[in-house]
XYZ file of N, CA and C in Angstrom:
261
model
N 3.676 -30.634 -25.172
C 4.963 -30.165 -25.634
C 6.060 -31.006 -24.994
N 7.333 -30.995 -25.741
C 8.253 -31.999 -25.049
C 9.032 -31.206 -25.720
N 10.258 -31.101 -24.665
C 11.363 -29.976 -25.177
C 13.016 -30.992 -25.315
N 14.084 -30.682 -25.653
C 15.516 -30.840 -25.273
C 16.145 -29.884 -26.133
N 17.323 -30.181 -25.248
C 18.421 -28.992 -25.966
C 19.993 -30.349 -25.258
N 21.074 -28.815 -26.087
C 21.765 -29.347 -26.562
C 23.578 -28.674 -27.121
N 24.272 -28.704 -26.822
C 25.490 -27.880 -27.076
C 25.826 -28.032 -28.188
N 26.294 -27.066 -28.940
C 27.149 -27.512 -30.276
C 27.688 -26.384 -30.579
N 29.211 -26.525 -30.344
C 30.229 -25.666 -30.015
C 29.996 -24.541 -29.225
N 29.783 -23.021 -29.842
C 29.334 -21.941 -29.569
C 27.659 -21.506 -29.465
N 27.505 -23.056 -29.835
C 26.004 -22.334 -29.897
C 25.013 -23.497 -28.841
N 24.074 -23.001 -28.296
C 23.133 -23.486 -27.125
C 21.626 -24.327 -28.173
N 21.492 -25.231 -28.196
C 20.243 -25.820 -29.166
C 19.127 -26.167 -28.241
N 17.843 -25.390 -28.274
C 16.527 -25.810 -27.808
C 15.790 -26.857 -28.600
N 15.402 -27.708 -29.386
C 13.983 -27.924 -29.790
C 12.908 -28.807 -28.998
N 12.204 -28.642 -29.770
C 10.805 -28.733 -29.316
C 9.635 -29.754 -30.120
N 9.352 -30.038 -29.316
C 7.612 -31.048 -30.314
C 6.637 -30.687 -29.924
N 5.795 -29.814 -30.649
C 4.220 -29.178 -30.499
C 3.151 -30.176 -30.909
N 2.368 -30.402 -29.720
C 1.540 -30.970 -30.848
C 0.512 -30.209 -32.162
N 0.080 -30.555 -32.603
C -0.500 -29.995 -34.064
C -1.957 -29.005 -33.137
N -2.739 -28.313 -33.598
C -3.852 -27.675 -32.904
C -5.004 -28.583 -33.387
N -5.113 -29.744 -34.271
C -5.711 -30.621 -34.945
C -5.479 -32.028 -34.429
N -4.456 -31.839 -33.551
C -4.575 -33.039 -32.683
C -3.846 -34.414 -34.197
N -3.130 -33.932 -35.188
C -3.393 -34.703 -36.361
C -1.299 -34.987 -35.921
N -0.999 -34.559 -35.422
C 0.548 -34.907 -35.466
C 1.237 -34.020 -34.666
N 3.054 -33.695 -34.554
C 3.566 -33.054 -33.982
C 3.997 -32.311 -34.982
N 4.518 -30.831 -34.389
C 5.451 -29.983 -34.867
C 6.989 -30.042 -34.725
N 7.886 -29.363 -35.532
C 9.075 -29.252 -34.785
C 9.780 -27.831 -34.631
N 10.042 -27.616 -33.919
C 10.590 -26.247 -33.731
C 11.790 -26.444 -33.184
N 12.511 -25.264 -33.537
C 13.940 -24.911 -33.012
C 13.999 -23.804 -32.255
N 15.118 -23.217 -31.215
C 16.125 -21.922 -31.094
C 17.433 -22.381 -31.179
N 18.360 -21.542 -31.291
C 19.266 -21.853 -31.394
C 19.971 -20.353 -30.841
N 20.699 -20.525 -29.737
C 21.398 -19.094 -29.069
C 23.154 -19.703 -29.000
N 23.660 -18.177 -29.523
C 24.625 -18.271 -29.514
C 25.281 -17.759 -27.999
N 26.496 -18.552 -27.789
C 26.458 -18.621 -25.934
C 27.964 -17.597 -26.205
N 27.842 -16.140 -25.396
C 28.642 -15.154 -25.590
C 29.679 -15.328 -24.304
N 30.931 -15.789 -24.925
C 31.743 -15.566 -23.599
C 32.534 -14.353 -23.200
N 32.687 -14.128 -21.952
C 32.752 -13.217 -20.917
C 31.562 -12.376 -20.478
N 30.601 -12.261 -21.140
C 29.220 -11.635 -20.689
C 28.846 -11.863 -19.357
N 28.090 -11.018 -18.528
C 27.465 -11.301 -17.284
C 26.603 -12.364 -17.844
N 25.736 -13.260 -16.455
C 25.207 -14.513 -16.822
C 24.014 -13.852 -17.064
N 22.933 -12.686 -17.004
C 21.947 -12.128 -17.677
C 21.943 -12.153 -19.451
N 23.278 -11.580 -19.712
C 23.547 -11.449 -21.013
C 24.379 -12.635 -21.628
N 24.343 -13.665 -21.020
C 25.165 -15.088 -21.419
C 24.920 -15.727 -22.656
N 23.790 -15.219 -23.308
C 23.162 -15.903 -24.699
C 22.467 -14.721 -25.720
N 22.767 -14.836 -26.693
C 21.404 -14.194 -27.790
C 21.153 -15.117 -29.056
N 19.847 -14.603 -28.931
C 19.180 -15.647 -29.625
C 19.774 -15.869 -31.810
N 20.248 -17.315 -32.211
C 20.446 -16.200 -33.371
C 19.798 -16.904 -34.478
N 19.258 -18.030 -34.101
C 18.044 -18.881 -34.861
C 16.899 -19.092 -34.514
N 15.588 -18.996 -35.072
C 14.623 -19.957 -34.757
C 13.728 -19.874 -35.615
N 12.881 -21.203 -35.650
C 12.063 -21.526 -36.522
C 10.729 -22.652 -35.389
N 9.209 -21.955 -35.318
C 8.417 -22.465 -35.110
C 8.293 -23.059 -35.655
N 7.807 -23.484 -36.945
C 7.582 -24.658 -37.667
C 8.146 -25.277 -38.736
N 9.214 -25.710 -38.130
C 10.286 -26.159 -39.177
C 9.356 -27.461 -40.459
N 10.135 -27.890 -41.429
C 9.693 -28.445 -42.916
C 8.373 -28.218 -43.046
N 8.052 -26.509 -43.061
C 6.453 -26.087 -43.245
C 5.793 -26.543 -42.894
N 5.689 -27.076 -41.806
C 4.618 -27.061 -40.402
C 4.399 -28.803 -40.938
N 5.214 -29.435 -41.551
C 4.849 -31.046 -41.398
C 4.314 -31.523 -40.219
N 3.852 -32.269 -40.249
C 3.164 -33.226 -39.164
C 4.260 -34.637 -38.791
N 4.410 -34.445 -37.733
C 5.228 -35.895 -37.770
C 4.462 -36.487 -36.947
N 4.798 -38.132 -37.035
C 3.405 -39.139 -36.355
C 4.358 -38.938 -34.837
N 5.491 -38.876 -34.092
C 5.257 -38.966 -32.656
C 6.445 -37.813 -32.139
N 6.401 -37.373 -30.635
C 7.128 -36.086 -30.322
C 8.363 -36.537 -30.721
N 8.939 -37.910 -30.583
C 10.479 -38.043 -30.506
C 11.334 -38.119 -32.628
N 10.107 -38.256 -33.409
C 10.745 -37.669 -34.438
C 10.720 -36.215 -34.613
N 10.047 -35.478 -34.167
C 9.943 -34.314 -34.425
C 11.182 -33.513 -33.902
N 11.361 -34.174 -32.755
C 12.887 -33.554 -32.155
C 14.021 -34.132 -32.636
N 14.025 -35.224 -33.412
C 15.093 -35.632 -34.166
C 15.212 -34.778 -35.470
N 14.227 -34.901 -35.970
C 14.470 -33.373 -36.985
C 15.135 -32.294 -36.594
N 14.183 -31.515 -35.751
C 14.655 -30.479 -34.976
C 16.450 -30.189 -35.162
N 16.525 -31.111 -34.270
C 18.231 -31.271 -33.867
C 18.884 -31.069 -34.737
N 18.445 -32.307 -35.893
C 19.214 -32.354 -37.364
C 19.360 -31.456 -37.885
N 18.182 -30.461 -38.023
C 18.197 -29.578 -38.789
C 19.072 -28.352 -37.727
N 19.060 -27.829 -36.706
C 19.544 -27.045 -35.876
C 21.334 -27.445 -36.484
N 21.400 -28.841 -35.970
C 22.590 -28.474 -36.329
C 23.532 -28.502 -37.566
N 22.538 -28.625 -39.069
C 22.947 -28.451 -39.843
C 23.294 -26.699 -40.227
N 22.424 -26.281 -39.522
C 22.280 -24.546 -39.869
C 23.581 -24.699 -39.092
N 23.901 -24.873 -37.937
C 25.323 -24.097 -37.216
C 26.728 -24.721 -37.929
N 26.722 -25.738 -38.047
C 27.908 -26.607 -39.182
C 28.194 -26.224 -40.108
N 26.510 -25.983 -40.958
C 26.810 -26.060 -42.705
C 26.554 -24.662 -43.291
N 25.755 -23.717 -42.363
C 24.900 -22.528 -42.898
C 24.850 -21.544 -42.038
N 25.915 -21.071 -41.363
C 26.195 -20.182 -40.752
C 26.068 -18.945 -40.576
N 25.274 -18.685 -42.160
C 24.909 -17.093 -42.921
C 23.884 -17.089 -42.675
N 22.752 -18.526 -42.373
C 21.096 -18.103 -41.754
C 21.363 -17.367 -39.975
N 22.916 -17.794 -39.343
C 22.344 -17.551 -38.081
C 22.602 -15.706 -37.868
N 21.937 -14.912 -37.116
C 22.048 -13.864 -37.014
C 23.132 -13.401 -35.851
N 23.942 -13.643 -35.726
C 24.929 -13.688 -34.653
C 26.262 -14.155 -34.594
């Protein structure tokens, strides 16, 4: 697994590169938490996206496209599609 994250505006971006259980490629996954200000730092985030296997569990050939997806796609949902996030 190989992780990064990432700010974008109000919202906190995780993703991730799994490898496949087939050993055949990577996954890409997202979270995406929206970062609540004035909250105690326990309650500093809730979660308001995520997707384990983002473009239906494609296979990508190495971890660092998979997290370029990831991203892309993370931060198209917070920019462009604001009605998928729950928060």
């Amino acid at each position: 697994m190989q992780f990064e994250e990432c700010r974008e505006g109000d919202y906190r971006i995780f993703v991730g590169a799994v490898e496949s259980a087939r050993g055949d490629g990577w996954l890409a996954a997202v979270v995406v938490h929206r970062v609540l200000d004035g909250a105690s730092a326990a309650q500093c985030q809730r979660e308001a996206w995520r997707d384990d296997s983002l473009a239906c569990g494609y296979r990508w050939p190495s971890p660092s496209d998979a997290i370029q997806y990831a991203l892309s796609r993370a931060r198209e949902v917070v920019r462009r599609r604001p009605h998928l996030l729950t928060c």
